[in-house]
Short mmCIF file of C-alpha atoms and ligand atoms in Angstrom, two decimals:
data_model
loop_
_atom_site.label_atom_id
_atom_site.label_comp_id
_atom_site.label_asym_id
_atom_site.label_seq_id
_atom_site.Cartn_x
_atom_site.Cartn_y
_atom_site.Cartn_z
CA UNK A 25 -8.38 7.55 19.38
CA UNK A 26 -6.69 4.35 16.57
CA UNK A 27 -9.30 2.18 18.77
CA UNK A 28 -12.29 4.54 17.78
CA UNK A 29 -11.53 4.74 14.13
CA UNK A 30 -11.11 1.30 13.99
CA UNK A 31 -14.38 0.43 15.70
CA UNK A 32 -16.14 3.32 13.57
CA UNK A 33 -14.53 2.46 10.20
CA UNK A 34 -14.45 5.99 10.01
CA UNK A 35 -11.95 7.70 7.81
CA UNK A 36 -9.29 9.81 9.72
CA UNK A 37 -9.85 12.69 7.54
CA UNK A 38 -8.50 14.78 10.80
CA UNK A 39 -4.76 12.62 10.85
CA UNK A 40 -4.65 13.39 7.27
CA UNK A 41 -4.88 17.16 7.71
CA UNK A 42 -2.44 16.51 10.39
CA UNK A 43 -0.09 15.13 8.19
CA UNK A 44 -0.95 17.80 5.84
CA UNK A 45 0.21 20.27 8.00
CA UNK A 46 3.34 18.70 9.37
CA UNK A 47 4.24 18.29 5.27
CA UNK A 48 4.42 14.69 5.49
CA UNK A 49 2.80 14.86 2.01
CA UNK A 50 5.32 16.92 0.45
CA UNK A 51 8.17 13.94 1.71
CA UNK A 52 8.37 12.02 -1.59
CA UNK A 53 7.53 14.40 -4.39
CA UNK A 54 10.22 16.47 -5.59
CA UNK A 55 10.92 20.23 -4.74
CA UNK A 56 10.00 21.55 -8.22
CA UNK A 57 6.19 20.06 -7.35
CA UNK A 58 6.57 21.59 -4.34
CA UNK A 59 7.78 18.23 -2.44
CA UNK A 60 10.69 18.05 0.18
CA UNK A 61 12.34 15.97 -2.45
CA UNK A 62 12.93 12.76 -0.56
CA UNK A 63 13.10 9.40 -2.00
CA UNK A 64 11.83 5.68 -1.44
CA UNK A 65 13.68 5.60 1.60
CA UNK A 66 11.90 8.46 3.63
CA UNK A 67 8.54 7.62 2.51
CA UNK A 68 9.36 3.96 3.97
CA UNK A 69 10.63 6.31 7.63
CA UNK A 70 6.91 7.82 7.36
CA UNK A 71 5.25 4.57 6.55
CA UNK A 72 6.68 2.88 9.40
CA UNK A 73 6.48 5.54 11.81
CA UNK A 74 2.34 6.22 11.01
CA UNK A 75 2.38 1.77 10.70
CA UNK A 76 4.04 2.24 14.38
CA UNK A 77 0.30 3.23 15.87
CA UNK A 78 -2.04 2.46 13.26
CA UNK A 79 -2.16 0.56 9.85
CA UNK A 80 -4.67 2.16 8.63
CA UNK A 81 -3.58 5.60 8.45
CA UNK A 82 -0.31 4.49 6.79
CA UNK A 83 -2.19 2.82 3.93
CA UNK A 84 -4.18 5.92 3.59
CA UNK A 85 -0.91 8.22 3.34
CA UNK A 86 1.05 5.05 1.32
CA UNK A 87 -1.53 4.83 -1.31
CA UNK A 88 -1.74 8.17 -2.16
CA UNK A 89 2.09 8.19 -2.73
CA UNK A 90 1.14 4.98 -4.76
CA UNK A 91 -1.23 7.16 -6.42
CA UNK A 92 0.73 9.68 -7.46
CA UNK A 93 3.77 7.77 -8.64
CA UNK A 94 2.52 6.59 -12.08
CA UNK A 95 2.35 10.95 -12.37
CA UNK A 96 5.56 11.28 -11.25
CA UNK A 97 7.27 8.67 -13.05
CA UNK A 98 5.78 8.93 -16.68
CA UNK A 99 3.42 11.84 -16.46
CA UNK A 100 4.17 14.75 -18.57
CA UNK A 101 5.53 18.14 -17.29
CA UNK A 102 2.24 19.77 -17.61
CA UNK A 103 0.38 16.80 -15.52
CA UNK A 104 3.16 16.99 -12.76
CA UNK A 105 2.73 20.70 -12.57
CA UNK A 106 -1.28 20.45 -12.67
CA UNK A 107 -1.46 17.76 -10.15
CA UNK A 108 1.55 16.66 -7.67
CA UNK A 109 1.40 20.25 -5.97
CA UNK A 110 -1.94 19.26 -4.91
CA UNK A 111 -1.00 15.81 -4.10
CA UNK A 112 2.22 17.18 -1.86
CA UNK A 113 0.48 19.90 -0.01
CA UNK A 114 -2.26 16.89 0.91
CA UNK A 115 -5.04 19.33 -0.34
CA UNK A 116 -5.95 16.19 -2.75
CA UNK A 117 -5.37 12.49 -1.62
CA UNK A 118 -4.57 9.93 -4.82
CA UNK A 119 -5.49 6.34 -5.36
CA UNK A 120 -4.44 3.47 -7.65
CA UNK A 121 -7.35 1.44 -9.78
CA UNK A 122 -6.13 -1.74 -10.86
CA UNK A 123 -8.12 -4.46 -9.69
CA UNK A 124 -11.51 -5.42 -10.35
CA UNK A 125 -13.59 -8.79 -9.27
CA UNK A 126 -11.96 -11.11 -12.35
CA UNK A 127 -8.79 -10.09 -12.02
CA UNK A 128 -6.88 -9.84 -9.00
CA UNK A 129 -3.96 -11.73 -9.01
CA UNK A 130 -4.38 -12.38 -12.97
CA UNK A 131 -4.35 -8.15 -13.16
CA UNK A 132 -4.21 -8.56 -17.01
CA UNK A 133 -7.35 -10.23 -17.09
CA UNK A 134 -9.00 -6.48 -16.41
CA UNK A 135 -12.14 -5.74 -18.44
CA UNK A 136 -12.72 -2.00 -18.13
CA UNK A 137 -12.33 -0.27 -21.21
CA UNK A 138 -11.05 3.00 -22.56
CA UNK A 139 -12.72 3.62 -26.04
CA UNK A 140 -11.22 6.71 -27.97
CA UNK A 141 -14.21 8.96 -28.76
CA UNK A 142 -15.48 12.54 -27.97
CA UNK A 143 -11.85 14.46 -28.22
CA UNK A 144 -10.88 11.95 -25.23
CA UNK A 145 -11.08 8.20 -23.94
CA UNK A 146 -14.46 7.20 -22.67
CA UNK A 147 -14.14 4.68 -19.59
CA UNK A 148 -16.72 2.11 -19.01
CA UNK A 149 -15.87 -0.85 -15.72
CA UNK A 150 -15.80 -1.39 -12.14
CA UNK A 151 -12.75 -1.11 -9.70
CA UNK A 152 -12.84 -3.32 -6.80
CA UNK A 153 -10.88 -2.77 -3.44
CA UNK A 154 -9.43 0.42 -4.10
CA UNK A 155 -7.75 2.06 -1.21
CA UNK A 156 -8.48 5.75 -0.60
CA UNK A 157 -11.82 4.99 -3.02
CA UNK A 158 -14.43 7.67 -2.42
CA UNK A 159 -12.05 10.15 -0.50
CA UNK A 160 -9.13 11.12 -3.02
CA UNK A 161 -9.57 13.23 -5.57
CA UNK A 162 -7.30 12.01 -7.96
CA UNK A 163 -7.34 8.19 -9.36
CA UNK A 164 -4.71 6.24 -11.59
CA UNK A 165 -6.86 4.24 -13.34
CA UNK A 166 -5.80 1.33 -15.47
CA UNK A 167 -8.01 0.27 -18.94
CA UNK A 168 -7.74 -1.58 -21.97
CA UNK A 169 -7.41 0.56 -24.92
CA UNK A 170 -7.18 -2.55 -27.03
CA UNK A 171 -8.64 -5.43 -25.94
CA UNK A 172 -7.15 -7.57 -28.28
CA UNK A 173 -3.48 -6.90 -27.48
CA UNK A 174 -3.81 -8.66 -23.50
CA UNK A 175 -0.62 -7.52 -21.45
CA UNK A 176 -0.10 -4.52 -24.53
CA UNK A 177 -3.16 -3.35 -24.50
CA UNK A 178 -3.53 -1.29 -21.40
CA UNK A 179 -3.27 2.06 -20.46
CA UNK A 180 -2.98 4.19 -17.30
CA UNK A 181 -5.09 7.30 -17.14
CA UNK A 182 -5.14 10.75 -14.74
CA UNK A 183 -9.41 10.56 -13.48
CA UNK A 184 -10.33 13.54 -10.81
CA UNK A 185 -13.25 12.36 -8.25
CA UNK A 186 -15.90 14.97 -9.87
CA UNK A 187 -15.61 13.61 -13.34
CA UNK A 188 -19.18 12.75 -14.89
CA UNK A 189 -19.55 8.93 -15.54
CA UNK A 190 -17.58 8.45 -12.28
CA UNK A 191 -18.66 7.21 -9.13
CA UNK A 192 -18.43 5.06 -5.93
CA UNK A 193 -19.91 1.44 -5.19
CA UNK A 194 -19.86 -1.01 -2.24
CA UNK A 195 -17.69 0.35 0.42
CA UNK A 196 -15.95 -2.99 2.27
CA UNK A 197 -16.04 -3.63 5.86
CA UNK A 198 -12.99 -5.37 6.20
CA UNK A 199 -11.12 -7.60 8.88
CA UNK A 200 -8.33 -4.78 9.61
CA UNK A 201 -7.25 -1.18 8.28
CA UNK A 202 -10.86 -0.51 9.18
CA UNK A 203 -10.33 3.04 9.27
CA UNK A 204 -8.69 3.37 5.85
CA UNK A 205 -11.41 3.27 2.97
CA UNK A 206 -11.59 0.48 0.67
CA UNK A 207 -13.95 1.00 -2.42
CA UNK A 208 -15.46 0.02 -5.73
CA UNK A 209 -15.12 2.83 -8.36
CA UNK A 210 -17.83 2.74 -11.08
CA UNK A 211 -17.20 4.16 -14.66
CA UNK A 212 -20.51 4.48 -16.99
CA UNK A 213 -19.67 6.27 -19.85
CA UNK A 214 -16.94 8.30 -18.45
CA UNK A 215 -15.32 10.85 -20.28
CA UNK A 216 -11.81 11.43 -19.45
CA UNK A 217 -9.75 14.20 -21.47
CA UNK A 218 -7.36 12.99 -23.50
CA UNK A 219 -4.18 15.24 -21.80
CA UNK A 220 -5.32 12.53 -19.31
CA UNK A 221 -3.62 9.43 -20.51
CA UNK A 222 -0.37 8.72 -18.43
CA UNK A 223 2.93 7.57 -20.33
CA UNK A 224 1.83 6.24 -23.98
CA UNK A 225 -1.30 3.98 -24.82
CA UNK A 226 -0.60 0.29 -23.85
CA UNK A 227 1.79 1.41 -21.31
CA UNK A 228 -0.76 0.93 -18.40
CA UNK A 229 0.46 -2.85 -17.28
CA UNK A 230 4.21 -2.25 -18.06
CA UNK A 231 3.83 0.88 -16.08
CA UNK A 232 1.86 -0.95 -13.00
CA UNK A 233 4.86 -3.63 -12.89
CA UNK A 234 7.36 -1.02 -12.42
CA UNK A 235 5.46 1.11 -10.32
CA UNK A 236 4.56 -1.65 -7.42
CA UNK A 237 8.41 -2.66 -7.82
CA UNK A 238 8.65 0.83 -6.23
CA UNK A 239 5.92 0.56 -4.12
CA UNK A 240 6.19 -2.73 -2.52
CA UNK A 241 9.30 -1.78 0.33
CA UNK A 242 6.11 0.67 1.86
CA UNK A 243 4.01 -2.49 2.21
CA UNK A 244 7.50 -3.67 3.89
CA UNK A 245 7.71 -0.43 6.00
CA UNK A 246 3.60 -0.73 7.25
CA UNK A 247 5.15 -4.31 8.41
CA UNK A 248 7.59 -3.31 9.94
CA UNK A 249 6.02 -0.21 11.52
CA UNK A 250 3.29 -2.59 12.94
CA UNK A 251 5.80 -5.04 14.45
CA UNK A 252 7.24 -2.55 16.28
CA UNK A 253 4.12 -1.07 17.54
CA UNK A 254 3.45 -4.95 18.90
CA UNK A 255 6.77 -5.82 20.09
CA UNK A 256 6.51 -2.73 21.99
CA UNK A 257 3.42 -3.43 23.57
CA UNK A 258 4.44 -6.80 24.60
CA UNK A 259 7.31 -6.14 26.22
CA UNK A 260 5.93 -3.45 28.26
CA UNK A 261 3.12 -5.50 29.05
CA UNK A 262 5.47 -8.69 29.69
CA UNK A 263 7.39 -5.87 32.47
CA UNK A 264 3.87 -5.49 34.07
CA UNK A 265 2.21 -8.23 34.24
CA UNK A 266 3.06 -10.70 37.13
CA UNK A 267 2.34 -14.70 37.39
CA UNK A 268 3.70 -16.92 40.01
CA UNK A 269 4.53 -13.71 41.75
CA UNK A 270 7.09 -12.36 38.99
CA UNK A 271 7.10 -10.42 35.41
CA UNK A 272 6.12 -12.69 33.09
CA UNK A 273 9.56 -11.13 31.35
CA UNK A 274 11.22 -13.05 33.27
CA UNK A 275 10.31 -16.23 32.08
CA UNK A 276 12.43 -17.88 29.55
CA UNK A 277 9.48 -18.68 27.05
CA UNK A 278 8.88 -15.55 27.03
CA UNK A 279 12.18 -14.04 26.71
CA UNK A 280 12.33 -16.36 23.91
CA UNK A 281 9.48 -14.92 21.96
CA UNK A 282 10.53 -11.29 22.35
CA UNK A 283 14.07 -12.05 20.93
CA UNK A 284 13.02 -13.91 18.00
CA UNK A 285 10.25 -11.40 17.05
CA UNK A 286 12.98 -8.36 17.81
CA UNK A 287 15.80 -10.27 15.48
CA UNK A 288 13.11 -11.19 13.09
CA UNK A 289 12.06 -7.52 13.01
CA UNK A 290 15.38 -6.34 12.15
CA UNK A 291 16.11 -8.69 9.64
CA UNK A 292 13.13 -7.43 7.97
CA UNK A 293 13.83 -4.05 8.09
CA UNK A 294 17.30 -4.78 6.84
CA UNK A 295 15.88 -5.77 4.02
CA UNK A 296 12.97 -3.06 3.35
CA UNK A 297 15.83 -0.08 4.27
CA UNK A 298 18.38 -1.97 1.88
CA UNK A 299 15.70 -1.80 -1.60
CA UNK A 300 14.48 1.50 -0.80
CA UNK A 301 18.25 2.56 -0.46
CA UNK A 302 18.52 0.70 -4.21
CA UNK A 303 16.09 2.50 -5.89
CA UNK A 304 17.02 5.69 -3.98
CA UNK A 305 20.57 5.21 -5.47
CA UNK A 306 18.96 4.38 -8.81
CA UNK A 307 19.11 0.95 -9.13
CA UNK A 308 17.33 0.15 -12.53
CA UNK A 309 15.91 -3.35 -11.80
CA UNK A 310 14.82 -4.34 -8.05
CA UNK A 311 11.84 -6.48 -8.87
CA UNK A 312 12.97 -9.46 -6.90
CA UNK A 313 14.72 -7.47 -3.88
CA UNK A 314 11.62 -5.32 -3.78
CA UNK A 315 8.88 -8.47 -3.68
CA UNK A 316 11.76 -10.61 -1.00
CA UNK A 317 11.37 -7.49 1.21
CA UNK A 318 7.28 -6.95 1.11
CA UNK A 319 6.90 -11.26 1.27
CA UNK A 320 9.49 -10.98 4.31
CA UNK A 321 8.11 -8.34 6.47
CA UNK A 322 4.95 -8.89 5.94
CA UNK A 323 5.04 -12.63 7.16
CA UNK A 324 7.02 -11.57 9.79
CA UNK A 325 4.48 -9.06 10.64
CA UNK A 326 2.10 -11.50 11.06
CA UNK A 327 3.67 -13.84 13.44
CA UNK A 328 5.00 -11.04 15.02
CA UNK A 329 1.68 -10.05 16.10
CA UNK A 330 0.46 -13.20 16.56
CA UNK A 331 3.22 -13.50 19.27
CA UNK A 332 2.06 -10.30 20.78
CA UNK A 333 -1.37 -11.41 21.26
CA UNK A 334 0.07 -14.37 22.60
CA UNK A 335 2.32 -12.91 25.13
CA UNK A 336 -0.60 -10.70 26.30
CA UNK A 337 -2.64 -13.47 27.16
CA UNK A 338 -6.44 -12.92 27.11
CA UNK A 339 -6.34 -9.29 27.19
CA UNK A 340 -4.07 -9.36 23.79
CA UNK A 341 -7.56 -11.08 22.60
CA UNK A 342 -9.02 -8.19 23.78
CA UNK A 343 -10.09 -4.91 22.07
CA UNK A 344 -8.86 -2.75 24.86
CA UNK A 345 -5.24 -3.36 23.70
CA UNK A 346 -3.82 -2.30 20.52
CA UNK A 347 -2.37 -5.71 19.78
CA UNK A 348 -5.61 -7.33 18.95
CA UNK A 349 -6.13 -4.49 16.06
CA UNK A 350 -2.40 -5.36 15.04
CA UNK A 351 -3.02 -9.02 14.25
CA UNK A 352 -6.00 -8.05 11.86
CA UNK A 353 -4.42 -5.53 10.58
CA UNK A 354 -0.80 -7.57 9.63
CA UNK A 355 -3.31 -10.08 7.50
CA UNK A 356 -3.28 -7.58 4.89
CA UNK A 357 0.07 -6.95 4.01
CA UNK A 358 0.27 -10.79 3.05
CA UNK A 359 -2.30 -9.85 0.73
CA UNK A 360 -2.39 -6.38 -1.24
CA UNK A 361 0.18 -5.10 -3.92
CA UNK A 362 0.91 -8.69 -4.90
CA UNK A 363 -0.28 -11.99 -2.36
CA UNK A 364 3.06 -13.14 -0.95
CA UNK A 365 2.06 -16.24 -3.35
CA UNK A 366 2.31 -14.61 -6.17
CA UNK A 367 5.42 -12.57 -5.04
CA UNK A 368 7.09 -15.92 -3.99
CA UNK A 369 6.75 -16.85 -7.74
CA UNK A 370 8.18 -13.77 -8.90
CA UNK A 371 11.46 -14.18 -7.15
CA UNK A 372 11.51 -17.79 -8.52
CA UNK A 373 11.44 -15.99 -11.80
CA UNK A 374 13.95 -13.78 -11.38
CA UNK A 375 16.20 -16.72 -10.00
CA UNK A 376 15.81 -18.76 -13.06
CA UNK A 377 16.51 -15.62 -15.27
CA UNK A 378 19.80 -14.87 -13.42
CA UNK A 379 20.35 -18.39 -13.68
CA UNK A 380 20.14 -18.68 -17.43
CA UNK A 381 22.11 -15.33 -17.73
CA UNK A 382 25.10 -17.00 -15.71
CA UNK A 383 24.80 -19.78 -18.15
C1 FAD B 409 -7.89 -3.64 1.63
C2 FAD B 409 -7.49 -3.90 0.06
C3 FAD B 409 -7.01 -2.98 -0.26
C4 FAD B 409 -6.69 -3.00 -1.79
N1 FAD B 409 -6.18 -1.88 -2.03
C5 FAD B 409 -5.92 -1.69 -3.53
C6 FAD B 409 -5.78 -0.89 -4.45
O1 FAD B 409 -5.71 0.49 -3.55
N2 FAD B 409 -5.85 -0.76 -5.60
C7 FAD B 409 -5.68 -2.09 -6.61
O2 FAD B 409 -5.55 -2.01 -7.69
N3 FAD B 409 -6.20 -3.16 -5.89
C8 FAD B 409 -6.10 -3.14 -4.47
N4 FAD B 409 -6.41 -4.69 -3.69
C9 FAD B 409 -6.27 -5.53 -4.01
C10 FAD B 409 -5.19 -6.47 -3.80
O3 FAD B 409 -4.36 -5.81 -4.55
C11 FAD B 409 -5.76 -8.05 -4.33
O4 FAD B 409 -6.98 -8.06 -3.78
C12 FAD B 409 -4.54 -8.64 -4.33
O5 FAD B 409 -3.71 -8.68 -5.43
C13 FAD B 409 -5.33 -10.27 -4.84
O6 FAD B 409 -5.87 -10.28 -5.64
P1 FAD B 409 -7.74 -11.37 -5.18
O7 FAD B 409 -8.19 -10.65 -3.80
O8 FAD B 409 -8.37 -11.22 -6.55
O9 FAD B 409 -7.21 -12.41 -4.81
P2 FAD B 409 -6.73 -13.84 -6.06
O10 FAD B 409 -6.18 -13.64 -7.24
O11 FAD B 409 -7.91 -14.47 -5.97
O12 FAD B 409 -6.09 -14.64 -5.00
C14 FAD B 409 -6.64 -16.07 -3.85
C15 FAD B 409 -5.76 -16.57 -3.86
O13 FAD B 409 -5.43 -17.53 -4.94
C16 FAD B 409 -3.48 -17.41 -5.24
N5 FAD B 409 -3.04 -17.31 -6.08
C17 FAD B 409 -3.66 -16.69 -7.47
N6 FAD B 409 -3.24 -17.09 -8.61
C18 FAD B 409 -2.00 -17.93 -8.40
C19 FAD B 409 -1.03 -18.25 -8.70
N7 FAD B 409 -1.03 -18.46 -10.35
N8 FAD B 409 -0.12 -19.35 -8.13
C20 FAD B 409 -0.38 -19.66 -6.65
N9 FAD B 409 -1.52 -18.95 -5.85
C21 FAD B 409 -2.65 -18.01 -6.88
C22 FAD B 409 -3.60 -16.10 -3.92
O14 FAD B 409 -2.04 -16.26 -3.93
C23 FAD B 409 -4.57 -16.02 -2.97
O15 FAD B 409 -3.78 -16.62 -2.25
C24 FAD B 409 -6.64 -4.28 -2.74
C25 FAD B 409 -7.29 -5.37 -1.73
C26 FAD B 409 -7.06 -5.08 -0.17
C27 FAD B 409 -7.96 -6.23 0.51
#
């Protein structure tokens, strides 16, 4: 099924409905909003298991969690009661929209504006590469309420899919996670009620940075799930494939690869679970640990998936076997929610802050 959805680049609605029926969207939301009261680790475990089979499904699920985090962390009681139960039941998917054509790593360069007027905020601009775009019902959108204030001039808004002036642009054709939806969001004089401002005006970027710190372990979980799936496929194949009269798993070079794949996977899993547990334990600051978990796990997944293809040899390169898709899917994990280059810079900044604090 994953291969068929990937080939057709078809959004996995049937699987999303199955996940909803299995109460999976409730996992990461508090009980008072019809969730199951789980935390970051629970969310990571679900994402990991989904990604073991299909990272496109995993990112669809994780992006809904990301889209709901601003409401959860900064929303009013009224906003939470209005929107979170539908996300918990899986009736509505959420999405998070920051990136624009001219603002990727340099997120502060966004141009989408939200001007006060007509009893609310009027949004104008285009968001790019938004996961769940077109499929989600609820969008957290970051837009400038004061162009002159730079990083302190952005705010977050909850925009419902059917709001007049809100439409969808280009649907991306991707290398991997092809069953997930990645789409432009277009706002043309889109009036969003004042009640849909999340947090206070000017908090948009600070909120985004804090939310991404919380959600990056989820990318780490996608990566470890994918690597687990690739490792399992490689071991299975190496047991069965006979060359020179014996299964290739008996060759030291193959054993060496498998051992390194398994060891690096476990190291990444330990990092991801450790930061998820720290978040659940109420840690105040985890920018560095969260970035480390995402960077290490995604680099590991890219390597493990590539090695899995190598162990399968020629058939590993064919679409008949899942490792070909896993190798394509792994790449995005080094790119989204902060490229690994940007996150390494963030880790280095934290190291310098720590040094300064010691002095
Ligand atoms: C499939 C997919 C799904 C996505 N989903 C979402 C979503 O749901 N919501 C959302 O808001 N965004 C989403 N994004 C956007 C994603 O987060 C950005 O693509 C990512 O942050 C990188 O931005 P960019 O693509 O503009 O690359 P750029 O910022 O243009 O970077 C290009 C290259 O330059 C490097 N680079 C840039 N600046 C520096 C620097 N200062 N120092 C060193 N290296 C640097 C980068 O590391 C990278 O290698 C998605 C993207 C994709 C591809």
